[in-house]
Amino acid sequence: MGSIFQEIKKLGEIPSYSKHDRLVQGIINAIDEKIVTQEEMLPTVNTMMKELGFSRETIIRGYKELIERGIVVSKNRQGYFVGAGSTDRIMNVALLMYNLDTFEEQFYRNFRHEIGPNISLNTYFHHGDIEIFETILSQIKGKYGMYVIAPIPHPKTKELLETIPRNKLLVFDRYEPLDGAFNHITQEFANSSYQIFSKLAPRIRDFGEFIFYHSPASLDPKEIVGSFKKFLKDFNINGRIEKEYIPGTVEKGKVYFTLDNFALWQIMRDCLSKKFEPGKDLGVLSSNDEPAKEITGITTFSADFAEMGVLAGRAVLKKQDIQLTVPMLLFTRATL
């Protein structure tokens, strides 16, 4: 029985876990690790109180939750026993995304299709807000068999993700450097964007200036800023970074690059009103490919979000270990 207590005590290292969380998750971990098996008796309430220093109310409440989840059964006057229920709740998946932009919808649709109709999927959106991110995680913690999460680049993110058992976590989209091995299907921005710029260098040279619209306050990958500056220097390209695109300021002889779809469509609208031909009078480059950009002939570079959704769905469905950095693809079209 001592090993069960060790599993519970280990979770004391996670600041965001309450005593209740540690008790429930510690017992689940002990079952997952085969420390205790089906129908085996669990420590009594009094033994738990003595070994852990938790209150009687905390122990009883923790056992009650495990009973409700079918993981533990209570036998009258005999005590608590490991039940026949599954601890991983793989039939219940939480998907935490930024929002539902078109390219992210490609991930969602393929992920949903891949896991099939028999798995319950609840989708949440944090919109890049760390307070919303933290609130959602606190509300859903311990309630799902799998957590598929797009993290926010923020100092608190690592600590929050560390509270989720590794066998129940799949990180997608942006990479977050957690301690040790963990499952992820993520992008790499620094080297990938530099390689894309390098491939486009001959076309960019056809124009007088390369302008990148990037706001420091945005959630756009900041690694691309460094790659852009390095590219300008290494290839002796005239260019600059601006915080935002001002409507109506589009000019001939420039290459306009933005990660912001709102700014992109404003640039294209201004080209139309001024009768500028993208690809001839000026260049336009975007990221995160989607059908609208393909149809309108906009050159983009992007991870394959549809394929990411397929791979994530398979990993969840088959409980596969996966550590994958997806390649960045260049789609050369009429605008550059």
PDB file of C-alpha atoms in Angstrom, residues 6-197:
ATOM      1  CA  GLN A   6       4.056   7.607  -2.858  1.00  0.00           C
ATOM      2  CA  GLU A   7       2.042   8.232  -6.022  1.00  0.00           C
ATOM      3  CA  ILE A   8      -0.165  10.710  -4.150  1.00  0.00           C
ATOM      4  CA  LYS A   9       2.754  12.443  -2.440  1.00  0.00           C
ATOM      5  CA  LYS A  10       4.637  12.866  -5.733  1.00  0.00           C
ATOM      6  CA  LEU A  11       1.846  15.108  -6.981  1.00  0.00           C
ATOM      7  CA  GLY A  12       2.598  17.548  -4.160  1.00  0.00           C
ATOM      8  CA  GLU A  13       5.294  18.927  -6.455  1.00  0.00           C
ATOM      9  CA  ILE A  14       2.586  20.346  -8.735  1.00  0.00           C
ATOM     10  CA  PRO A  15       1.562  23.726  -7.259  1.00  0.00           C
ATOM     11  CA  SER A  16      -1.840  23.868  -8.945  1.00  0.00           C
ATOM     12  CA  TYR A  17      -2.983  20.485  -7.564  1.00  0.00           C
ATOM     13  CA  SER A  18      -5.198  20.664  -4.479  1.00  0.00           C
ATOM     14  CA  LYS A  19      -5.136  17.865  -1.911  1.00  0.00           C
ATOM     15  CA  HIS A  20      -8.288  16.510  -3.526  1.00  0.00           C
ATOM     16  CA  ASP A  21      -6.617  16.515  -6.961  1.00  0.00           C
ATOM     17  CA  ARG A  22      -3.542  14.755  -5.583  1.00  0.00           C
ATOM     18  CA  LEU A  23      -5.608  12.064  -3.913  1.00  0.00           C
ATOM     19  CA  VAL A  24      -7.778  11.330  -6.969  1.00  0.00           C
ATOM     20  CA  GLN A  25      -4.999  11.492  -9.558  1.00  0.00           C
ATOM     21  CA  GLY A  26      -2.538   9.637  -7.308  1.00  0.00           C
ATOM     22  CA  ILE A  27      -4.901   6.678  -6.975  1.00  0.00           C
ATOM     23  CA  ILE A  28      -5.550   6.733 -10.728  1.00  0.00           C
ATOM     24  CA  ASN A  29      -1.794   6.741 -11.381  1.00  0.00           C
ATOM     25  CA  ALA A  30      -1.316   3.836  -8.970  1.00  0.00           C
ATOM     26  CA  ILE A  31      -3.948   1.840 -10.872  1.00  0.00           C
ATOM     27  CA  ASP A  32      -2.415   2.755 -14.245  1.00  0.00           C
ATOM     28  CA  GLU A  33       1.013   1.649 -12.991  1.00  0.00           C
ATOM     29  CA  LYS A  34      -0.448  -1.681 -11.778  1.00  0.00           C
ATOM     30  CA  ILE A  35       0.517  -0.888  -8.191  1.00  0.00           C
ATOM     31  CA  VAL A  36      -3.022  -1.959  -7.332  1.00  0.00           C
ATOM     32  CA  THR A  37      -5.247  -4.036  -9.567  1.00  0.00           C
ATOM     33  CA  GLN A  38      -8.945  -4.717 -10.075  1.00  0.00           C
ATOM     34  CA  GLU A  39     -10.828  -5.786  -6.954  1.00  0.00           C
ATOM     35  CA  GLU A  40      -7.855  -5.045  -4.710  1.00  0.00           C
ATOM     36  CA  MET A  41      -8.654  -3.183  -1.505  1.00  0.00           C
ATOM     37  CA  LEU A  42      -7.551   0.438  -1.155  1.00  0.00           C
ATOM     38  CA  PRO A  43      -6.360   2.106   2.072  1.00  0.00           C
ATOM     39  CA  THR A  44      -9.063   2.993   4.574  1.00  0.00           C
ATOM     40  CA  VAL A  45     -10.013   6.590   5.274  1.00  0.00           C
ATOM     41  CA  ASN A  46      -8.203   6.473   8.621  1.00  0.00           C
ATOM     42  CA  THR A  47      -5.041   5.047   7.029  1.00  0.00           C
ATOM     43  CA  MET A  48      -5.107   7.734   4.337  1.00  0.00           C
ATOM     44  CA  MET A  49      -5.494  10.438   6.999  1.00  0.00           C
ATOM     45  CA  LYS A  50      -2.551   9.062   8.974  1.00  0.00           C
ATOM     46  CA  GLU A  51      -0.200   8.602   5.990  1.00  0.00           C
ATOM     47  CA  LEU A  52      -1.050  11.796   4.086  1.00  0.00           C
ATOM     48  CA  GLY A  53      -2.194  14.237   6.734  1.00  0.00           C
ATOM     49  CA  PHE A  54      -5.339  14.996   4.734  1.00  0.00           C
ATOM     50  CA  SER A  55      -8.674  15.678   6.421  1.00  0.00           C
ATOM     51  CA  ARG A  56     -11.398  13.044   6.597  1.00  0.00           C
ATOM     52  CA  GLU A  57     -13.599  15.227   4.396  1.00  0.00           C
ATOM     53  CA  THR A  58     -10.910  15.403   1.675  1.00  0.00           C
ATOM     54  CA  ILE A  59     -10.410  11.615   1.669  1.00  0.00           C
ATOM     55  CA  ILE A  60     -14.136  10.841   1.545  1.00  0.00           C
ATOM     56  CA  ARG A  61     -14.747  13.426  -1.181  1.00  0.00           C
ATOM     57  CA  GLY A  62     -11.895  11.970  -3.249  1.00  0.00           C
ATOM     58  CA  TYR A  63     -13.190   8.416  -2.930  1.00  0.00           C
ATOM     59  CA  LYS A  64     -16.683   9.666  -3.809  1.00  0.00           C
ATOM     60  CA  GLU A  65     -15.434  11.161  -7.102  1.00  0.00           C
ATOM     61  CA  LEU A  66     -13.603   7.940  -7.980  1.00  0.00           C
ATOM     62  CA  ILE A  67     -16.786   5.970  -7.267  1.00  0.00           C
ATOM     63  CA  GLU A  68     -18.837   8.289  -9.480  1.00  0.00           C
ATOM     64  CA  ARG A  69     -16.320   7.774 -12.272  1.00  0.00           C
ATOM     65  CA  GLY A  70     -16.559   3.982 -11.930  1.00  0.00           C
ATOM     66  CA  ILE A  71     -12.907   3.646 -10.989  1.00  0.00           C
ATOM     67  CA  VAL A  72     -13.507   2.656  -7.357  1.00  0.00           C
ATOM     68  CA  VAL A  73     -16.339   0.700  -5.726  1.00  0.00           C
ATOM     69  CA  SER A  74     -17.474   0.826  -2.111  1.00  0.00           C
ATOM     70  CA  LYS A  75     -18.460  -2.441  -0.450  1.00  0.00           C
ATOM     71  CA  ASN A  76     -20.601  -1.986   2.640  1.00  0.00           C
ATOM     72  CA  ARG A  77     -18.570  -2.397   5.843  1.00  0.00           C
ATOM     73  CA  GLN A  78     -15.616  -3.781   3.882  1.00  0.00           C
ATOM     74  CA  GLY A  79     -14.052  -0.627   2.441  1.00  0.00           C
ATOM     75  CA  TYR A  80     -13.005   0.723  -0.941  1.00  0.00           C
ATOM     76  CA  PHE A  81     -11.823  -1.450  -3.826  1.00  0.00           C
ATOM     77  CA  VAL A  82     -10.447  -0.947  -7.328  1.00  0.00           C
ATOM     78  CA  GLY A  83     -13.388  -1.254  -9.716  1.00  0.00           C
ATOM     79  CA  ALA A  84     -13.664  -2.467 -13.282  1.00  0.00           C
ATOM     80  CA  GLY A  85     -13.984   1.010 -14.770  1.00  0.00           C
ATOM     81  CA  SER A  86     -11.318   2.499 -17.048  1.00  0.00           C
ATOM     82  CA  THR A  87      -9.101   5.170 -15.494  1.00  0.00           C
ATOM     83  CA  ASP A  88      -8.100   6.809 -18.737  1.00  0.00           C
ATOM     84  CA  ARG A  89     -11.589   7.739 -19.936  1.00  0.00           C
ATOM     85  CA  ILE A  90     -10.292   7.551 -23.479  1.00  0.00           C
ATOM     86  CA  MET A  91     -13.885   7.847 -24.701  1.00  0.00           C
ATOM     87  CA  ASN A  92     -13.913  11.444 -23.462  1.00  0.00           C
ATOM     88  CA  VAL A  93     -11.455  13.863 -25.121  1.00  0.00           C
ATOM     89  CA  ALA A  94     -10.853  17.573 -24.461  1.00  0.00           C
ATOM     90  CA  LEU A  95      -9.588  19.684 -27.371  1.00  0.00           C
ATOM     91  CA  LEU A  96      -8.274  23.134 -26.406  1.00  0.00           C
ATOM     92  CA  MET A  97      -7.645  25.419 -29.391  1.00  0.00           C
ATOM     93  CA  TYR A  98      -6.871  29.083 -30.089  1.00  0.00           C
ATOM     94  CA  ASN A  99     -10.066  29.745 -32.047  1.00  0.00           C
ATOM     95  CA  LEU A 100     -11.681  28.399 -35.197  1.00  0.00           C
ATOM     96  CA  ASP A 101      -9.883  30.200 -38.009  1.00  0.00           C
ATOM     97  CA  THR A 102     -10.194  28.471 -41.366  1.00  0.00           C
ATOM     98  CA  PHE A 103      -6.836  26.709 -41.121  1.00  0.00           C
ATOM     99  CA  GLU A 104      -7.570  25.544 -37.559  1.00  0.00           C
ATOM    100  CA  GLU A 105     -10.950  24.295 -38.718  1.00  0.00           C
ATOM    101  CA  GLN A 106      -9.063  22.003 -41.107  1.00  0.00           C
ATOM    102  CA  PHE A 107      -7.300  20.501 -38.074  1.00  0.00           C
ATOM    103  CA  TYR A 108     -10.575  20.169 -36.164  1.00  0.00           C
ATOM    104  CA  ARG A 109     -12.535  18.528 -38.987  1.00  0.00           C
ATOM    105  CA  ASN A 110      -9.849  15.927 -39.667  1.00  0.00           C
ATOM    106  CA  PHE A 111      -9.256  15.260 -35.975  1.00  0.00           C
ATOM    107  CA  ARG A 112     -12.992  14.790 -35.368  1.00  0.00           C
ATOM    108  CA  HIS A 113     -13.299  12.475 -38.371  1.00  0.00           C
ATOM    109  CA  GLU A 114     -10.263  10.407 -37.391  1.00  0.00           C
ATOM    110  CA  ILE A 115     -11.329   9.670 -33.788  1.00  0.00           C
ATOM    111  CA  GLY A 116     -14.739   8.559 -35.023  1.00  0.00           C
ATOM    112  CA  PRO A 117     -18.267   8.899 -33.667  1.00  0.00           C
ATOM    113  CA  ASN A 118     -17.815   6.712 -30.587  1.00  0.00           C
ATOM    114  CA  ILE A 119     -15.475   9.111 -28.807  1.00  0.00           C
ATOM    115  CA  SER A 120     -16.970  12.095 -27.016  1.00  0.00           C
ATOM    116  CA  LEU A 121     -15.155  15.306 -27.948  1.00  0.00           C
ATOM    117  CA  ASN A 122     -15.543  18.593 -26.076  1.00  0.00           C
ATOM    118  CA  THR A 123     -13.875  21.590 -27.723  1.00  0.00           C
ATOM    119  CA  TYR A 124     -12.717  24.720 -25.873  1.00  0.00           C
ATOM    120  CA  PHE A 125     -11.149  27.969 -27.112  1.00  0.00           C
ATOM    121  CA  HIS A 126      -8.653  30.093 -25.176  1.00  0.00           C
ATOM    122  CA  HIS A 127      -8.229  32.858 -27.815  1.00  0.00           C
ATOM    123  CA  GLY A 128      -4.600  33.338 -26.796  1.00  0.00           C
ATOM    124  CA  ASP A 129      -5.632  34.610 -23.346  1.00  0.00           C
ATOM    125  CA  ILE A 130      -3.589  33.013 -20.537  1.00  0.00           C
ATOM    126  CA  GLU A 131      -6.302  33.664 -17.930  1.00  0.00           C
ATOM    127  CA  ILE A 132      -8.893  31.873 -20.060  1.00  0.00           C
ATOM    128  CA  PHE A 133      -6.346  29.110 -20.730  1.00  0.00           C
ATOM    129  CA  GLU A 134      -5.724  28.638 -17.003  1.00  0.00           C
ATOM    130  CA  THR A 135      -9.424  28.759 -16.121  1.00  0.00           C
ATOM    131  CA  ILE A 136     -10.350  26.141 -18.715  1.00  0.00           C
ATOM    132  CA  LEU A 137      -7.576  23.785 -17.593  1.00  0.00           C
ATOM    133  CA  SER A 138      -8.624  24.104 -13.947  1.00  0.00           C
ATOM    134  CA  GLN A 139     -12.227  23.293 -14.881  1.00  0.00           C
ATOM    135  CA  ILE A 140     -11.510  20.264 -17.070  1.00  0.00           C
ATOM    136  CA  LYS A 141      -8.579  18.780 -15.148  1.00  0.00           C
ATOM    137  CA  GLY A 142      -9.147  15.144 -14.229  1.00  0.00           C
ATOM    138  CA  LYS A 143     -12.358  14.871 -16.258  1.00  0.00           C
ATOM    139  CA  TYR A 144     -10.980  13.533 -19.560  1.00  0.00           C
ATOM    140  CA  GLY A 145      -9.037  10.572 -20.798  1.00  0.00           C
ATOM    141  CA  MET A 146      -7.049  12.729 -23.223  1.00  0.00           C
ATOM    142  CA  TYR A 147      -6.162  16.411 -23.469  1.00  0.00           C
ATOM    143  CA  VAL A 148      -5.204  17.735 -26.924  1.00  0.00           C
ATOM    144  CA  ILE A 149      -3.913  21.263 -26.401  1.00  0.00           C
ATOM    145  CA  ALA A 150      -2.601  24.158 -28.491  1.00  0.00           C
ATOM    146  CA  PRO A 151      -0.455  26.068 -25.970  1.00  0.00           C
ATOM    147  CA  ILE A 152       0.036  29.824 -25.617  1.00  0.00           C
ATOM    148  CA  PRO A 153       3.562  31.306 -25.714  1.00  0.00           C
ATOM    149  CA  HIS A 154       3.505  32.550 -22.107  1.00  0.00           C
ATOM    150  CA  PRO A 155       5.700  32.035 -18.981  1.00  0.00           C
ATOM    151  CA  LYS A 156       2.842  30.292 -17.131  1.00  0.00           C
ATOM    152  CA  THR A 157       2.037  27.785 -19.870  1.00  0.00           C
ATOM    153  CA  LYS A 158       4.702  25.230 -18.970  1.00  0.00           C
ATOM    154  CA  GLU A 159       3.608  25.096 -15.338  1.00  0.00           C
ATOM    155  CA  LEU A 160      -0.030  24.634 -16.325  1.00  0.00           C
ATOM    156  CA  LEU A 161       0.689  21.847 -18.810  1.00  0.00           C
ATOM    157  CA  GLU A 162       2.872  20.027 -16.306  1.00  0.00           C
ATOM    158  CA  THR A 163      -0.262  19.369 -14.223  1.00  0.00           C
ATOM    159  CA  ILE A 164      -1.635  17.012 -16.878  1.00  0.00           C
ATOM    160  CA  PRO A 165      -0.406  13.390 -16.749  1.00  0.00           C
ATOM    161  CA  ARG A 166       1.917  12.782 -19.677  1.00  0.00           C
ATOM    162  CA  ASN A 167       0.014   9.714 -20.866  1.00  0.00           C
ATOM    163  CA  LYS A 168      -3.077  11.911 -21.273  1.00  0.00           C
ATOM    164  CA  LEU A 169      -1.460  14.916 -23.009  1.00  0.00           C
ATOM    165  CA  LEU A 170      -0.948  15.694 -26.693  1.00  0.00           C
ATOM    166  CA  VAL A 171       0.413  19.149 -27.558  1.00  0.00           C
ATOM    167  CA  PHE A 172      -0.260  20.424 -31.065  1.00  0.00           C
ATOM    168  CA  ASP A 173       0.442  23.513 -33.182  1.00  0.00           C
ATOM    169  CA  ARG A 174       3.093  25.368 -31.146  1.00  0.00           C
ATOM    170  CA  TYR A 175       5.837  23.577 -29.269  1.00  0.00           C
ATOM    171  CA  GLU A 176       6.152  24.131 -25.534  1.00  0.00           C
ATOM    172  CA  PRO A 177       9.454  22.867 -23.983  1.00  0.00           C
ATOM    173  CA  LEU A 178       8.157  20.695 -21.138  1.00  0.00           C
ATOM    174  CA  ASP A 179      10.508  18.656 -18.967  1.00  0.00           C
ATOM    175  CA  GLY A 180      11.214  15.191 -20.324  1.00  0.00           C
ATOM    176  CA  ALA A 181       9.460  13.379 -23.156  1.00  0.00           C
ATOM    177  CA  PHE A 182       5.871  14.202 -24.096  1.00  0.00           C
ATOM    178  CA  ASN A 183       3.619  13.690 -27.083  1.00  0.00           C
ATOM    179  CA  HIS A 184       3.397  16.530 -29.572  1.00  0.00           C
ATOM    180  CA  ILE A 185       2.630  17.335 -33.216  1.00  0.00           C
ATOM    181  CA  THR A 186       3.974  20.835 -33.604  1.00  0.00           C
ATOM    182  CA  GLN A 187       5.492  23.453 -35.891  1.00  0.00           C
ATOM    183  CA  GLU A 188       8.972  24.966 -35.982  1.00  0.00           C
ATOM    184  CA  PHE A 189       9.130  28.590 -37.093  1.00  0.00           C
ATOM    185  CA  ALA A 190      12.686  29.973 -36.973  1.00  0.00           C
ATOM    186  CA  ASN A 191      14.587  27.759 -39.412  1.00  0.00           C
ATOM    187  CA  SER A 192      11.501  26.913 -41.482  1.00  0.00           C
ATOM    188  CA  SER A 193      10.569  30.525 -42.227  1.00  0.00           C
ATOM    189  CA  TYR A 194      14.188  31.368 -43.035  1.00  0.00           C
ATOM    190  CA  GLN A 195      14.283  28.533 -45.576  1.00  0.00           C
ATOM    191  CA  ILE A 196      11.018  29.753 -47.124  1.00  0.00           C
ATOM    192  CA  PHE A 197      12.356  33.306 -47.467  1.00  0.00           C
TER     193      PHE A 197
END
